[in-house]
Coordinates of C-alpha atoms in Angstrom, one line a residue:
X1 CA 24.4 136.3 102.3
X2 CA 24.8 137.9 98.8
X3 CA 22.2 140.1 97.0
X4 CA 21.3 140.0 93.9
X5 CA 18.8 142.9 92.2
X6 CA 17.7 140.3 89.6
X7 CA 14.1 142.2 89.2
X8 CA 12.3 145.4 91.1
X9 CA 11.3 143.2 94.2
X10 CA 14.5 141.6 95.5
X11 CA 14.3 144.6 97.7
X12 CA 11.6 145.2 100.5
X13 CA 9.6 148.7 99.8
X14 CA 11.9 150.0 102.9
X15 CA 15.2 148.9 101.4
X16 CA 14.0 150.9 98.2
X17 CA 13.3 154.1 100.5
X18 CA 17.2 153.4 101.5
X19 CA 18.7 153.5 98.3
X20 CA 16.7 156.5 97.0
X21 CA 17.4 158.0 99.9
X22 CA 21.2 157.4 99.3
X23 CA 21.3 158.5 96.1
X24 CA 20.1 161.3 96.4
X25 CA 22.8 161.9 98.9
X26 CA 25.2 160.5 96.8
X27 CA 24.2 163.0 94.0
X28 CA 25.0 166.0 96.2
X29 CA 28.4 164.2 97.5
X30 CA 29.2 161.9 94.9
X31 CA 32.6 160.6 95.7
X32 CA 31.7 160.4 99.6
X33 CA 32.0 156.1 99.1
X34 CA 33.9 153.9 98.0
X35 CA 33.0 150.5 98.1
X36 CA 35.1 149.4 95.2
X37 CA 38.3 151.0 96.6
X38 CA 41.3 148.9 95.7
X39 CA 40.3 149.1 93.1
X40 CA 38.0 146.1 92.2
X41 CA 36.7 145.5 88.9
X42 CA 33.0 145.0 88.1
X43 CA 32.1 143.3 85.2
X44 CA 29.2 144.7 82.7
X45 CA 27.9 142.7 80.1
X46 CA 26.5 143.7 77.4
X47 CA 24.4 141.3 74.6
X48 CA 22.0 144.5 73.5
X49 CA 23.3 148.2 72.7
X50 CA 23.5 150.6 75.4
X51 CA 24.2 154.4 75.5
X52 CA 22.7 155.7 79.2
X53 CA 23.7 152.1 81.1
X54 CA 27.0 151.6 79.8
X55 CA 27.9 155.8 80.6
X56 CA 25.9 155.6 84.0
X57 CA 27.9 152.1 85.2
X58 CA 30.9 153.0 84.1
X59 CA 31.1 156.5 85.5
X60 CA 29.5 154.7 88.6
X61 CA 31.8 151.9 89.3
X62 CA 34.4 154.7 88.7
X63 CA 33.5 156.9 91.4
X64 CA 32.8 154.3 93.9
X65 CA 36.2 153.3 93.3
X66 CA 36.2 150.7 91.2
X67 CA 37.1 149.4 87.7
X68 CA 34.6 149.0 84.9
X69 CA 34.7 145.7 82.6
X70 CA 33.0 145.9 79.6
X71 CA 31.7 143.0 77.9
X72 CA 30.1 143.0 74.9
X73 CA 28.2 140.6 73.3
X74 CA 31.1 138.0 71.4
X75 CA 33.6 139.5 73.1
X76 CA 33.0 135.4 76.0
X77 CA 32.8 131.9 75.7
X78 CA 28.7 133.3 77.5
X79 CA 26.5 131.2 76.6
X80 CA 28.2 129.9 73.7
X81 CA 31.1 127.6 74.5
X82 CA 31.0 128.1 78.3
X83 CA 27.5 127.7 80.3
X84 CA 25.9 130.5 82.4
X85 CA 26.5 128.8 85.8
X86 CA 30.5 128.7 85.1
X87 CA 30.5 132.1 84.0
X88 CA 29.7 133.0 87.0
X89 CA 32.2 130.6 89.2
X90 CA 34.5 132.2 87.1
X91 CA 33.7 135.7 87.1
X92 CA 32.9 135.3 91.4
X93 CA 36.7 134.8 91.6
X94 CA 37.6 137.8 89.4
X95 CA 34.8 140.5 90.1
X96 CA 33.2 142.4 93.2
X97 CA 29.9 142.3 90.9
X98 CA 27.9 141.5 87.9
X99 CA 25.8 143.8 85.8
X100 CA 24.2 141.9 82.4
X101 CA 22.2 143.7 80.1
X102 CA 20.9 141.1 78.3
X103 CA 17.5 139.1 77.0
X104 CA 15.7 136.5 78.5
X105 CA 15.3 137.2 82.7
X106 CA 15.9 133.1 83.3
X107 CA 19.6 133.7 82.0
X108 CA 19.7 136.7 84.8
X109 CA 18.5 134.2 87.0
X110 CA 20.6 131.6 86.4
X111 CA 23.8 133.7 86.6
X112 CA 22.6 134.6 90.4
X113 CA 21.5 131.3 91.3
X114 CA 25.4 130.5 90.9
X115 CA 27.3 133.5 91.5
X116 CA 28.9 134.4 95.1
X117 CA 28.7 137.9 94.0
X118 CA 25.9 140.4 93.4
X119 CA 24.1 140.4 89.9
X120 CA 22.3 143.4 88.8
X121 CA 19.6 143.2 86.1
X122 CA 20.5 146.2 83.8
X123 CA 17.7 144.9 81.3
X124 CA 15.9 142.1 80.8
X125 CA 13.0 141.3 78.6
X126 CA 10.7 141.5 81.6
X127 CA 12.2 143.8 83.9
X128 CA 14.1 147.1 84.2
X129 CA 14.4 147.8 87.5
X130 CA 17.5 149.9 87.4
X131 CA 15.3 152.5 85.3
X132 CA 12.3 152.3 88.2
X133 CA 14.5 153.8 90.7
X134 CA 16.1 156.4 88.8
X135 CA 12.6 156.9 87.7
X136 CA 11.4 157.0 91.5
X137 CA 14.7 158.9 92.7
X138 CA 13.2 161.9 89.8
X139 CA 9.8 161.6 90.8
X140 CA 10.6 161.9 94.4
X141 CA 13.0 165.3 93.8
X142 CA 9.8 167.1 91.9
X143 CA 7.0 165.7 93.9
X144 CA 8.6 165.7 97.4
X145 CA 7.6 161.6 98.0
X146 CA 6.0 159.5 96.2
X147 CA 3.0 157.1 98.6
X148 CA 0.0 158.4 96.9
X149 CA 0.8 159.5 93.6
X150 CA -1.0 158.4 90.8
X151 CA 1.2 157.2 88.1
X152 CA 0.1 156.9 84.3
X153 CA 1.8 154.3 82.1
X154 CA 0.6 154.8 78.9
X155 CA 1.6 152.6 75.3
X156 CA 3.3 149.0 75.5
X157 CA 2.0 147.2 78.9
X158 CA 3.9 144.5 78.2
X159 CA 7.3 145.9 78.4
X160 CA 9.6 145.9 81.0
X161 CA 9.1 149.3 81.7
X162 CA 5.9 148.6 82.7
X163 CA 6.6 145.8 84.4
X164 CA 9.0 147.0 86.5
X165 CA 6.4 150.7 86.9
X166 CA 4.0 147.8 88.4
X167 CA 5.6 146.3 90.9
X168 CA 8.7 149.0 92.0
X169 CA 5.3 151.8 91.8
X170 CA 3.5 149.6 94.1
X171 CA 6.9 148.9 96.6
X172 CA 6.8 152.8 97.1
X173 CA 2.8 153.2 98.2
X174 CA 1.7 154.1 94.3
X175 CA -1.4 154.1 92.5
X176 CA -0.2 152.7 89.3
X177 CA -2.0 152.9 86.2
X178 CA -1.5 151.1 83.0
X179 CA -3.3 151.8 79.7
X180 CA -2.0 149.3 77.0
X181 CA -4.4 147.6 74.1
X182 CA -6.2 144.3 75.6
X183 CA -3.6 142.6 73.1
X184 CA -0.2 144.4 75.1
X185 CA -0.9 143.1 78.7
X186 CA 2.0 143.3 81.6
X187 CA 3.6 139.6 82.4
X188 CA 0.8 137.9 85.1
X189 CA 3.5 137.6 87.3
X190 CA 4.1 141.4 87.9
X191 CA 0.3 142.2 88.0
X192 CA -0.3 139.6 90.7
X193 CA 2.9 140.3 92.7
X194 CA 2.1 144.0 92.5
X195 CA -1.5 143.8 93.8
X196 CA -0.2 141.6 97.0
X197 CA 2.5 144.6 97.4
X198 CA 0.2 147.2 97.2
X199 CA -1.8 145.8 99.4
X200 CA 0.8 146.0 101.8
X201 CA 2.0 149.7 101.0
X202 CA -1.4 151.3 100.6
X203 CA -0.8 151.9 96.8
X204 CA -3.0 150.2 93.8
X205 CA -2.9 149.1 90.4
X206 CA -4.6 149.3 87.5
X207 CA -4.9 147.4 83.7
X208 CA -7.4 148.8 81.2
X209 CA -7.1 150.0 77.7
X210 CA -9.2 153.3 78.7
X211 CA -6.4 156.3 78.1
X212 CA -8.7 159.2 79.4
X213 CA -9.2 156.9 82.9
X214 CA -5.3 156.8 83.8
X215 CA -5.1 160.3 83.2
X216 CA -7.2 161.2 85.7
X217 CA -5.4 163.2 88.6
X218 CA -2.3 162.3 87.5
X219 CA 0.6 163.3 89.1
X220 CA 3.1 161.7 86.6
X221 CA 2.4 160.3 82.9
X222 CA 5.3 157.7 81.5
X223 CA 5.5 156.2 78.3
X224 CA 8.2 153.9 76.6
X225 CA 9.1 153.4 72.7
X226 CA 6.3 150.7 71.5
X227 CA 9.3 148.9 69.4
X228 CA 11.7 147.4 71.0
X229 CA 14.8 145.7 69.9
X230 CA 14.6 142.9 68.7
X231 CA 10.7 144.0 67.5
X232 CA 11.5 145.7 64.4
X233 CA 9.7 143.3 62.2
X234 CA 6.4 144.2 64.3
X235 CA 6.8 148.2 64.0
X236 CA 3.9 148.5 61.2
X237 CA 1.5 146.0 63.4
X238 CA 2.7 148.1 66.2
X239 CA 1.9 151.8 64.9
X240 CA -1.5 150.5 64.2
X241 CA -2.0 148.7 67.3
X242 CA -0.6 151.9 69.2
X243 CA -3.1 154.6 67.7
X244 CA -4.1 156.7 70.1
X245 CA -1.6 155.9 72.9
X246 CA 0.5 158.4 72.0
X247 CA 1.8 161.5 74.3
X248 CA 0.4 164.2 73.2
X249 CA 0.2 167.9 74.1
X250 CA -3.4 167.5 74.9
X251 CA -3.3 163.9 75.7
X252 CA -0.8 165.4 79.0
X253 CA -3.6 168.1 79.6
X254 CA -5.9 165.9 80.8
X255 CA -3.2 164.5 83.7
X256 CA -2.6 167.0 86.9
X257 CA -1.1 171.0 85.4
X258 CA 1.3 170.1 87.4
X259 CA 2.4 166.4 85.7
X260 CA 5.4 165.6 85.2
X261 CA 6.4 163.4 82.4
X262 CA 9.0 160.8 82.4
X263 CA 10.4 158.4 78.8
X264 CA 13.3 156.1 79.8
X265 CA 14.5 156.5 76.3
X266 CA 16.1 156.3 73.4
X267 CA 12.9 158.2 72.6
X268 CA 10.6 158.3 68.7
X269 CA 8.9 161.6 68.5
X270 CA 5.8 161.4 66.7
X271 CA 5.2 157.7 67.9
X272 CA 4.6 157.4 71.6
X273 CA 6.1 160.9 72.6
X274 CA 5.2 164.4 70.4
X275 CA 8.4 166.7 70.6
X276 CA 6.3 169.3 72.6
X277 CA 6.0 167.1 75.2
X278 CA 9.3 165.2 75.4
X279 CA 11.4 168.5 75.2
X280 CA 8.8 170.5 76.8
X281 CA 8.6 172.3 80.4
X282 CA 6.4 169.2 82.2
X283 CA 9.4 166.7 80.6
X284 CA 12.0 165.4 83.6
X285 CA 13.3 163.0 81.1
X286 CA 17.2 164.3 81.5
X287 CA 16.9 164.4 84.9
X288 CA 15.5 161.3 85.2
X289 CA 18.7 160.3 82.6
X290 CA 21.3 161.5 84.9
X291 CA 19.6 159.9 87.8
X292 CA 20.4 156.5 86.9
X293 CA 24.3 157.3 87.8
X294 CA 23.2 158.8 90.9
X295 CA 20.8 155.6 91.6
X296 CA 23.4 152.5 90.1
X297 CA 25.7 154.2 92.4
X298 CA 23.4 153.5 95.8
X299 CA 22.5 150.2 94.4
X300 CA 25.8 149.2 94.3
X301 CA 26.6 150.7 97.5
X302 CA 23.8 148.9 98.8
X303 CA 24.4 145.1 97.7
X304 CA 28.3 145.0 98.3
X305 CA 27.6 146.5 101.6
X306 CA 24.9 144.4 102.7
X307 CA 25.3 142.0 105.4

């Protein structure tokens, strides 16, 4: 049966211990598979701008043997003059897999509901799960595993950053906690689904507007730009809404010395990240950055291999 990686939970938390695990064997032997050997061609589509997931699936697709097809938005008939479902009949004939960056998670959805071939969510409004386990793969080369940490999310929770932080944190046993303005809350969806995972896994989550509380022991702080694309309109509402979520120097002194700090940019400093803390010694940002080759690589590994 196909697999799709349409948000953070179409894997079990053991399948997401795999593909870590394989990519960070992939990053010390990164030409040791070849799935796409032929080579096939995977299709990446691409209706917002992209800088680190159009170099990290290209090169990807590349060294797993494969070709990379780049789609931007206008270049198709998508979602224009041809519907979602027969882009993907079409595409399933063509392509060993699908990777959309795109808007709205239903059209994600409906592209896997009728494709014979994997679809990977690069983006979506709601989720961005490709981020969570680069994010995960950087944590876990710092800290050494990741069941027990005690993540702090801190700005916009009702991104897909920290969407995805909810549900893939609490897939990998962590305590995951959210400080957003009551106004900014994470989709109800991903708060539900990752309180019955964490359950499960022995990890927790965590909603409140209190900064100071998530910071608490914390063994990694994360933030993510508090405009969006697509939000521009919003970014005075936003910078007023925002006060006091920013990273700070001292804001990151209250977390663990050791804290690590993680931004999934493209990055604002002196919004939600100060430049002493973004390019400063407790910033993994660039690793985390050249883990989502490493990551996209075992992911794709993963899904065309699966049986």
């Amino acid at each position: 049966m196909v697999r799709h990686f349409r948000r953070d939970d179409d894997i079990t938390p053991a399948e997401q211990r795999q593909i870590i695990d394989l990519a960070i064997a992939m990053k010390a032997d990164p030409y040791s598979r070849k799935p796409l050997a032929g080579p096939k061609s995977v299709a990446l589509i691409f209706d917002k701008p992209s800088t680190r997931t159009r170099v990290s699936f290209s090169v990807g697709v590349a060294d797993l043997g494969g070709n990379p097809l780049i789609i931007q938005s206008g270049d198709s008939q998508l979602g224009v003059k041809e519907s979602i479902p027969d882009t993907a009949r079409v595409f399933e004939r063509m392509v060993a897999a699908i990777v959309w960056r795109t808007f709205a998670q239903s059209d994600i959805d409906e592209m896997a509901d009728h494709s014979a071939v994997p679809v990977i969510n690069s983006l979506s409004d709601d989720f961005h799960p490709c981020q969570l386990l680069a994010d995960l793969m950087t944590i876990r080369e710092h800290k050494g595993s990741l069941a027990g940490l005690n993540v702090a999310f801190i700005g916009d929770g009702s991104s897909n950053m920290a969407n995805s932080y909810l549900v893939a944190g609490a897939m990998a046993g962590i305590n995951v906690r959210v400080a957003t303005p009551a106004t900014y809350q994470p989709l109800a969806d991903a708060h539900d689904t990752s309180a019955r995972i964490a359950s499960a896994t022995g990890g927790s989550v965590l909603v409140t507007d209190d900064v100071a509380a998530v910071l608490v022991d914390a063994d990694v702080v994360v933030t993510d730009t508090w405009i969006s694309m697509g939000q521009e309109s919003e970014k005075d509402q936003r910078l007023a809404d925002f006060a006091g979520y920013g990273v700070t120097v001292e804001l990151l002194a209250k977390a663990k010395r050791d804290a690590i700090f993680l931004h999934c940019l493209p990055a604002y400093r002196g919004y939600e990240v100060d430049a002493d803390v973004i390019d400063g010694p407790q910033s993994v940002v660039w690793a985390a950055a050249e883990n989502r080759l490493h990551a996209q690589k075992a992911l794709l590994n993963f899904l065309l291999t699966a049986t």
